């Protein structure tokens, strides 16, 4: 209004960047209604796209609803814990096991290159190449075993989905393997 010299505005974190394109929105105090703090409101910290704010509707496992209503919150917490354990195991496989195998494969490749540069030939070259080929084959076998274990863990981590709703009523599906933690801050 013209007679108002000072305007109060609020910067509110709305999250849901994947849905709205931004995390924060400015609101003028005069345009806001009564502030409410619903106890069922949920804050989800995600690995991608920042926080999600909204309301949990259901938890699905392999496409089947396993929890709604009052049973949803404890079931969701257990499912998030399980998803985080799987995520840690996958990360461990990728960093430790696969990383180690890749370093060993690179070492074998460099040893073969060193033989070429030294000009090794004859029986010594054949024996060295046979040894390098056997080591490479064993590393490739180990790599395939670790990759199979990783794929199995990824499949397990993708089985749980949270069905949630934003404050505006938009229904979204959130993979639990993307959730770090969930809290109901207004219920504290």
PDB file of C-alpha atoms in Angstrom:
ATOM      1  CA  UNK A   1       0.000   0.000   0.000  1.00  0.00           C
ATOM      2  CA  UNK A   2       1.127   3.603  -0.665  1.00  0.00           C
ATOM      3  CA  UNK A   3       0.850   4.628   2.976  1.00  0.00           C
ATOM      4  CA  UNK A   4       3.179   1.843   4.093  1.00  0.00           C
ATOM      5  CA  UNK A   5       6.806   3.002   4.344  1.00  0.00           C
ATOM      6  CA  UNK A   6       8.358  -0.296   5.337  1.00  0.00           C
ATOM      7  CA  UNK A   7       7.627  -3.626   3.704  1.00  0.00           C
ATOM      8  CA  UNK A   8       8.580  -6.840   5.436  1.00  0.00           C
ATOM      9  CA  UNK A   9       9.456  -9.739   3.247  1.00  0.00           C
ATOM     10  CA  UNK A  10      10.413 -13.294   4.148  1.00  0.00           C
ATOM     11  CA  UNK A  11      12.890 -15.515   2.341  1.00  0.00           C
ATOM     12  CA  UNK A  12      11.447 -19.000   2.687  1.00  0.00           C
ATOM     13  CA  UNK A  13      13.261 -22.187   1.791  1.00  0.00           C
ATOM     14  CA  UNK A  14      10.755 -24.195  -0.221  1.00  0.00           C
ATOM     15  CA  UNK A  15      13.185 -26.860  -1.440  1.00  0.00           C
ATOM     16  CA  UNK A  16      11.935 -29.231  -4.133  1.00  0.00           C
ATOM     17  CA  UNK A  17      14.396 -27.722  -6.613  1.00  0.00           C
ATOM     18  CA  UNK A  18      13.781 -30.559  -9.063  1.00  0.00           C
ATOM     19  CA  UNK A  19      10.100 -29.543  -9.223  1.00  0.00           C
ATOM     20  CA  UNK A  20      10.223 -25.736  -8.980  1.00  0.00           C
ATOM     21  CA  UNK A  21      13.712 -24.887 -10.219  1.00  0.00           C
ATOM     22  CA  UNK A  22      14.638 -22.978  -7.055  1.00  0.00           C
ATOM     23  CA  UNK A  23      15.202 -23.550  -3.347  1.00  0.00           C
ATOM     24  CA  UNK A  24      14.098 -20.179  -1.931  1.00  0.00           C
ATOM     25  CA  UNK A  25      11.215 -17.785  -2.629  1.00  0.00           C
ATOM     26  CA  UNK A  26      10.631 -14.242  -1.338  1.00  0.00           C
ATOM     27  CA  UNK A  27       7.161 -13.563   0.089  1.00  0.00           C
ATOM     28  CA  UNK A  28       5.812 -10.181   1.177  1.00  0.00           C
ATOM     29  CA  UNK A  29       4.434 -10.227   4.705  1.00  0.00           C
ATOM     30  CA  UNK A  30       1.211  -8.590   3.509  1.00  0.00           C
ATOM     31  CA  UNK A  31       0.630 -11.438   1.036  1.00  0.00           C
ATOM     32  CA  UNK A  32       1.067 -14.193   3.603  1.00  0.00           C
ATOM     33  CA  UNK A  33      -1.802 -15.740   5.480  1.00  0.00           C
ATOM     34  CA  UNK A  34      -1.600 -17.344   8.860  1.00  0.00           C
ATOM     35  CA  UNK A  35       1.591 -19.349   9.441  1.00  0.00           C
ATOM     36  CA  UNK A  36       0.919 -23.028  10.114  1.00  0.00           C
ATOM     37  CA  UNK A  37       3.297 -25.773  11.156  1.00  0.00           C
ATOM     38  CA  UNK A  38       1.694 -29.136  10.292  1.00  0.00           C
ATOM     39  CA  UNK A  39       3.177 -31.981  12.322  1.00  0.00           C
ATOM     40  CA  UNK A  40       2.971 -34.350   9.352  1.00  0.00           C
ATOM     41  CA  UNK A  41       5.257 -32.129   7.252  1.00  0.00           C
ATOM     42  CA  UNK A  42       8.380 -33.949   6.164  1.00  0.00           C
ATOM     43  CA  UNK A  43      11.911 -32.761   5.382  1.00  0.00           C
ATOM     44  CA  UNK A  44      13.940 -35.159   3.281  1.00  0.00           C
ATOM     45  CA  UNK A  45      17.645 -34.653   2.731  1.00  0.00           C
ATOM     46  CA  UNK A  46      18.482 -36.116  -0.672  1.00  0.00           C
ATOM     47  CA  UNK A  47      21.738 -37.003  -2.391  1.00  0.00           C
ATOM     48  CA  UNK A  48      20.579 -35.120  -5.481  1.00  0.00           C
ATOM     49  CA  UNK A  49      18.372 -32.016  -5.913  1.00  0.00           C
ATOM     50  CA  UNK A  50      18.635 -30.782  -2.331  1.00  0.00           C
ATOM     51  CA  UNK A  51      15.917 -31.051   0.272  1.00  0.00           C
ATOM     52  CA  UNK A  52      12.362 -32.147  -0.410  1.00  0.00           C
ATOM     53  CA  UNK A  53       9.567 -30.660   1.684  1.00  0.00           C
ATOM     54  CA  UNK A  54       6.105 -32.170   1.707  1.00  0.00           C
ATOM     55  CA  UNK A  55       4.017 -34.978   3.139  1.00  0.00           C
ATOM     56  CA  UNK A  56       4.568 -38.748   3.001  1.00  0.00           C
ATOM     57  CA  UNK A  57       1.689 -40.754   1.538  1.00  0.00           C
ATOM     58  CA  UNK A  58       2.948 -44.323   1.150  1.00  0.00           C
ATOM     59  CA  UNK A  59       5.997 -46.547   0.978  1.00  0.00           C
ATOM     60  CA  UNK A  60       6.290 -48.979  -1.917  1.00  0.00           C
ATOM     61  CA  UNK A  61       8.541 -52.009  -2.121  1.00  0.00           C
ATOM     62  CA  UNK A  62       8.869 -53.670  -5.523  1.00  0.00           C
ATOM     63  CA  UNK A  63       5.772 -51.777  -6.687  1.00  0.00           C
ATOM     64  CA  UNK A  64       3.578 -52.910  -3.766  1.00  0.00           C
ATOM     65  CA  UNK A  65       2.446 -50.522  -1.022  1.00  0.00           C
ATOM     66  CA  UNK A  66       3.877 -51.748   2.287  1.00  0.00           C
ATOM     67  CA  UNK A  67       2.955 -48.854   4.594  1.00  0.00           C
ATOM     68  CA  UNK A  68       0.531 -45.936   4.874  1.00  0.00           C
ATOM     69  CA  UNK A  69      -0.772 -43.779   7.707  1.00  0.00           C
ATOM     70  CA  UNK A  70       0.651 -44.303  11.186  1.00  0.00           C
ATOM     71  CA  UNK A  71       2.720 -47.337  10.153  1.00  0.00           C
ATOM     72  CA  UNK A  72       4.489 -45.322   7.448  1.00  0.00           C
ATOM     73  CA  UNK A  73       6.939 -43.320   9.577  1.00  0.00           C
ATOM     74  CA  UNK A  74       8.685 -46.212  11.417  1.00  0.00           C
ATOM     75  CA  UNK A  75       8.718 -48.320   8.246  1.00  0.00           C
ATOM     76  CA  UNK A  76      10.191 -45.388   6.288  1.00  0.00           C
ATOM     77  CA  UNK A  77      12.965 -44.908   8.854  1.00  0.00           C
ATOM     78  CA  UNK A  78      13.924 -48.605   8.645  1.00  0.00           C
ATOM     79  CA  UNK A  79      13.866 -48.511   4.845  1.00  0.00           C
ATOM     80  CA  UNK A  80      16.065 -45.380   4.784  1.00  0.00           C
ATOM     81  CA  UNK A  81      18.568 -47.045   7.144  1.00  0.00           C
ATOM     82  CA  UNK A  82      18.657 -50.095   4.866  1.00  0.00           C
ATOM     83  CA  UNK A  83      19.069 -47.919   1.744  1.00  0.00           C
ATOM     84  CA  UNK A  84      21.950 -46.032   3.395  1.00  0.00           C
ATOM     85  CA  UNK A  85      23.686 -49.297   4.335  1.00  0.00           C
ATOM     86  CA  UNK A  86      23.357 -50.496   0.734  1.00  0.00           C
ATOM     87  CA  UNK A  87      24.667 -47.144  -0.506  1.00  0.00           C
ATOM     88  CA  UNK A  88      27.723 -47.448   1.756  1.00  0.00           C
ATOM     89  CA  UNK A  89      28.395 -51.005   0.560  1.00  0.00           C
ATOM     90  CA  UNK A  90      28.122 -49.898  -3.081  1.00  0.00           C
ATOM     91  CA  UNK A  91      30.464 -46.965  -2.430  1.00  0.00           C
ATOM     92  CA  UNK A  92      32.926 -49.288  -0.701  1.00  0.00           C
ATOM     93  CA  UNK A  93      32.880 -51.692  -3.648  1.00  0.00           C
ATOM     94  CA  UNK A  94      33.378 -48.871  -6.129  1.00  0.00           C
ATOM     95  CA  UNK A  95      36.167 -47.152  -4.235  1.00  0.00           C
ATOM     96  CA  UNK A  96      38.036 -50.038  -2.653  1.00  0.00           C
ATOM     97  CA  UNK A  97      37.445 -53.181  -4.695  1.00  0.00           C
ATOM     98  CA  UNK A  98      36.931 -51.774  -8.187  1.00  0.00           C
ATOM     99  CA  UNK A  99      39.533 -49.070  -7.600  1.00  0.00           C
ATOM    100  CA  UNK A 100      42.101 -51.662  -6.503  1.00  0.00           C
ATOM    101  CA  UNK A 101      41.396 -53.903  -9.492  1.00  0.00           C
ATOM    102  CA  UNK A 102      41.677 -50.961 -11.881  1.00  0.00           C
ATOM    103  CA  UNK A 103      45.025 -49.950 -10.373  1.00  0.00           C
ATOM    104  CA  UNK A 104      46.311 -53.531 -10.743  1.00  0.00           C
ATOM    105  CA  UNK A 105      45.109 -53.662 -14.365  1.00  0.00           C
ATOM    106  CA  UNK A 106      46.926 -50.428 -15.083  1.00  0.00           C
ATOM    107  CA  UNK A 107      50.066 -51.862 -13.471  1.00  0.00           C
ATOM    108  CA  UNK A 108      49.855 -54.944 -15.744  1.00  0.00           C
ATOM    109  CA  UNK A 109      49.401 -52.679 -18.779  1.00  0.00           C
ATOM    110  CA  UNK A 110      52.423 -50.591 -17.815  1.00  0.00           C
ATOM    111  CA  UNK A 111      54.544 -53.711 -17.264  1.00  0.00           C
ATOM    112  CA  UNK A 112      53.640 -54.838 -20.809  1.00  0.00           C
ATOM    113  CA  UNK A 113      54.530 -51.404 -22.156  1.00  0.00           C
ATOM    114  CA  UNK A 114      57.858 -51.508 -20.292  1.00  0.00           C
ATOM    115  CA  UNK A 115      58.673 -54.825 -22.002  1.00  0.00           C
ATOM    116  CA  UNK A 116      58.037 -53.205 -25.390  1.00  0.00           C
ATOM    117  CA  UNK A 117      60.223 -50.207 -24.579  1.00  0.00           C
ATOM    118  CA  UNK A 118      63.079 -52.409 -23.307  1.00  0.00           C
ATOM    119  CA  UNK A 119      62.962 -54.402 -26.516  1.00  0.00           C
ATOM    120  CA  UNK A 120      62.600 -57.770 -24.751  1.00  0.00           C
ATOM    121  CA  UNK A 121      62.183 -60.597 -27.246  1.00  0.00           C
ATOM    122  CA  UNK A 122      62.256 -64.345 -27.641  1.00  0.00           C
ATOM    123  CA  UNK A 123      61.440 -66.800 -24.872  1.00  0.00           C
ATOM    124  CA  UNK A 124      61.702 -64.147 -22.177  1.00  0.00           C
ATOM    125  CA  UNK A 125      59.065 -62.012 -23.968  1.00  0.00           C
ATOM    126  CA  UNK A 126      56.742 -64.984 -24.430  1.00  0.00           C
ATOM    127  CA  UNK A 127      56.987 -65.966 -20.756  1.00  0.00           C
ATOM    128  CA  UNK A 128      56.417 -62.374 -19.632  1.00  0.00           C
ATOM    129  CA  UNK A 129      53.449 -61.904 -21.968  1.00  0.00           C
ATOM    130  CA  UNK A 130      51.915 -65.202 -20.802  1.00  0.00           C
ATOM    131  CA  UNK A 131      52.301 -64.120 -17.166  1.00  0.00           C
ATOM    132  CA  UNK A 132      50.796 -60.679 -17.898  1.00  0.00           C
ATOM    133  CA  UNK A 133      47.900 -62.234 -19.839  1.00  0.00           C
ATOM    134  CA  UNK A 134      47.149 -64.655 -16.976  1.00  0.00           C
ATOM    135  CA  UNK A 135      47.213 -61.830 -14.422  1.00  0.00           C
ATOM    136  CA  UNK A 136      44.994 -59.686 -16.665  1.00  0.00           C
ATOM    137  CA  UNK A 137      42.498 -62.541 -17.096  1.00  0.00           C
ATOM    138  CA  UNK A 138      42.329 -63.098 -13.332  1.00  0.00           C
ATOM    139  CA  UNK A 139      41.803 -59.360 -12.750  1.00  0.00           C
ATOM    140  CA  UNK A 140      39.028 -59.270 -15.357  1.00  0.00           C
ATOM    141  CA  UNK A 141      37.327 -62.240 -13.663  1.00  0.00           C
ATOM    142  CA  UNK A 142      37.531 -60.530 -10.271  1.00  0.00           C
ATOM    143  CA  UNK A 143      36.221 -57.321 -11.844  1.00  0.00           C
ATOM    144  CA  UNK A 144      33.189 -59.146 -13.274  1.00  0.00           C
ATOM    145  CA  UNK A 145      32.481 -60.751  -9.875  1.00  0.00           C
ATOM    146  CA  UNK A 146      32.602 -57.376  -8.118  1.00  0.00           C
ATOM    147  CA  UNK A 147      30.468 -55.775 -10.850  1.00  0.00           C
ATOM    148  CA  UNK A 148      27.867 -58.542 -10.437  1.00  0.00           C
ATOM    149  CA  UNK A 149      27.790 -57.937  -6.677  1.00  0.00           C
ATOM    150  CA  UNK A 150      27.484 -54.179  -7.301  1.00  0.00           C
ATOM    151  CA  UNK A 151      24.583 -54.692  -9.741  1.00  0.00           C
ATOM    152  CA  UNK A 152      22.814 -56.898  -7.180  1.00  0.00           C
ATOM    153  CA  UNK A 153      23.223 -54.232  -4.483  1.00  0.00           C
ATOM    154  CA  UNK A 154      21.971 -51.538  -6.886  1.00  0.00           C
ATOM    155  CA  UNK A 155      18.907 -53.639  -7.686  1.00  0.00           C
ATOM    156  CA  UNK A 156      18.215 -54.060  -3.961  1.00  0.00           C
ATOM    157  CA  UNK A 157      18.658 -50.322  -3.343  1.00  0.00           C
ATOM    158  CA  UNK A 158      16.146 -49.408  -6.065  1.00  0.00           C
ATOM    159  CA  UNK A 159      13.278 -51.509  -4.735  1.00  0.00           C
ATOM    160  CA  UNK A 160      11.899 -48.958  -2.208  1.00  0.00           C
ATOM    161  CA  UNK A 161      10.052 -45.788  -3.268  1.00  0.00           C
ATOM    162  CA  UNK A 162       8.414 -43.111  -1.129  1.00  0.00           C
ATOM    163  CA  UNK A 163       5.208 -41.622  -2.506  1.00  0.00           C
ATOM    164  CA  UNK A 164       5.027 -38.035  -1.251  1.00  0.00           C
ATOM    165  CA  UNK A 165       3.025 -34.907  -1.876  1.00  0.00           C
ATOM    166  CA  UNK A 166       4.218 -31.302  -1.996  1.00  0.00           C
ATOM    167  CA  UNK A 167       2.390 -28.483  -0.179  1.00  0.00           C
ATOM    168  CA  UNK A 168       0.804 -27.568  -3.515  1.00  0.00           C
ATOM    169  CA  UNK A 169      -0.610 -31.114  -3.889  1.00  0.00           C
ATOM    170  CA  UNK A 170       1.794 -32.475  -6.493  1.00  0.00           C
ATOM    171  CA  UNK A 171       2.448 -36.212  -6.033  1.00  0.00           C
ATOM    172  CA  UNK A 172       6.055 -37.356  -6.494  1.00  0.00           C
ATOM    173  CA  UNK A 173       7.953 -40.630  -6.270  1.00  0.00           C
ATOM    174  CA  UNK A 174      11.295 -40.513  -4.433  1.00  0.00           C
ATOM    175  CA  UNK A 175      13.714 -43.439  -4.650  1.00  0.00           C
ATOM    176  CA  UNK A 176      14.952 -44.282  -1.165  1.00  0.00           C
ATOM    177  CA  UNK A 177      18.476 -44.783  -2.486  1.00  0.00           C
ATOM    178  CA  UNK A 178      18.447 -40.990  -3.039  1.00  0.00           C
ATOM    179  CA  UNK A 179      17.432 -40.217   0.562  1.00  0.00           C
ATOM    180  CA  UNK A 180      20.047 -39.541   3.227  1.00  0.00           C
ATOM    181  CA  UNK A 181      17.604 -38.832   6.049  1.00  0.00           C
ATOM    182  CA  UNK A 182      14.021 -37.777   6.753  1.00  0.00           C
ATOM    183  CA  UNK A 183      12.620 -35.826   9.666  1.00  0.00           C
ATOM    184  CA  UNK A 184       9.342 -34.394  10.841  1.00  0.00           C
ATOM    185  CA  UNK A 185      10.728 -31.199  12.365  1.00  0.00           C
ATOM    186  CA  UNK A 186       7.319 -29.702  13.246  1.00  0.00           C
ATOM    187  CA  UNK A 187       6.509 -32.783  15.337  1.00  0.00           C
ATOM    188  CA  UNK A 188       9.537 -32.344  17.582  1.00  0.00           C
TER     189      UNK A 188
END
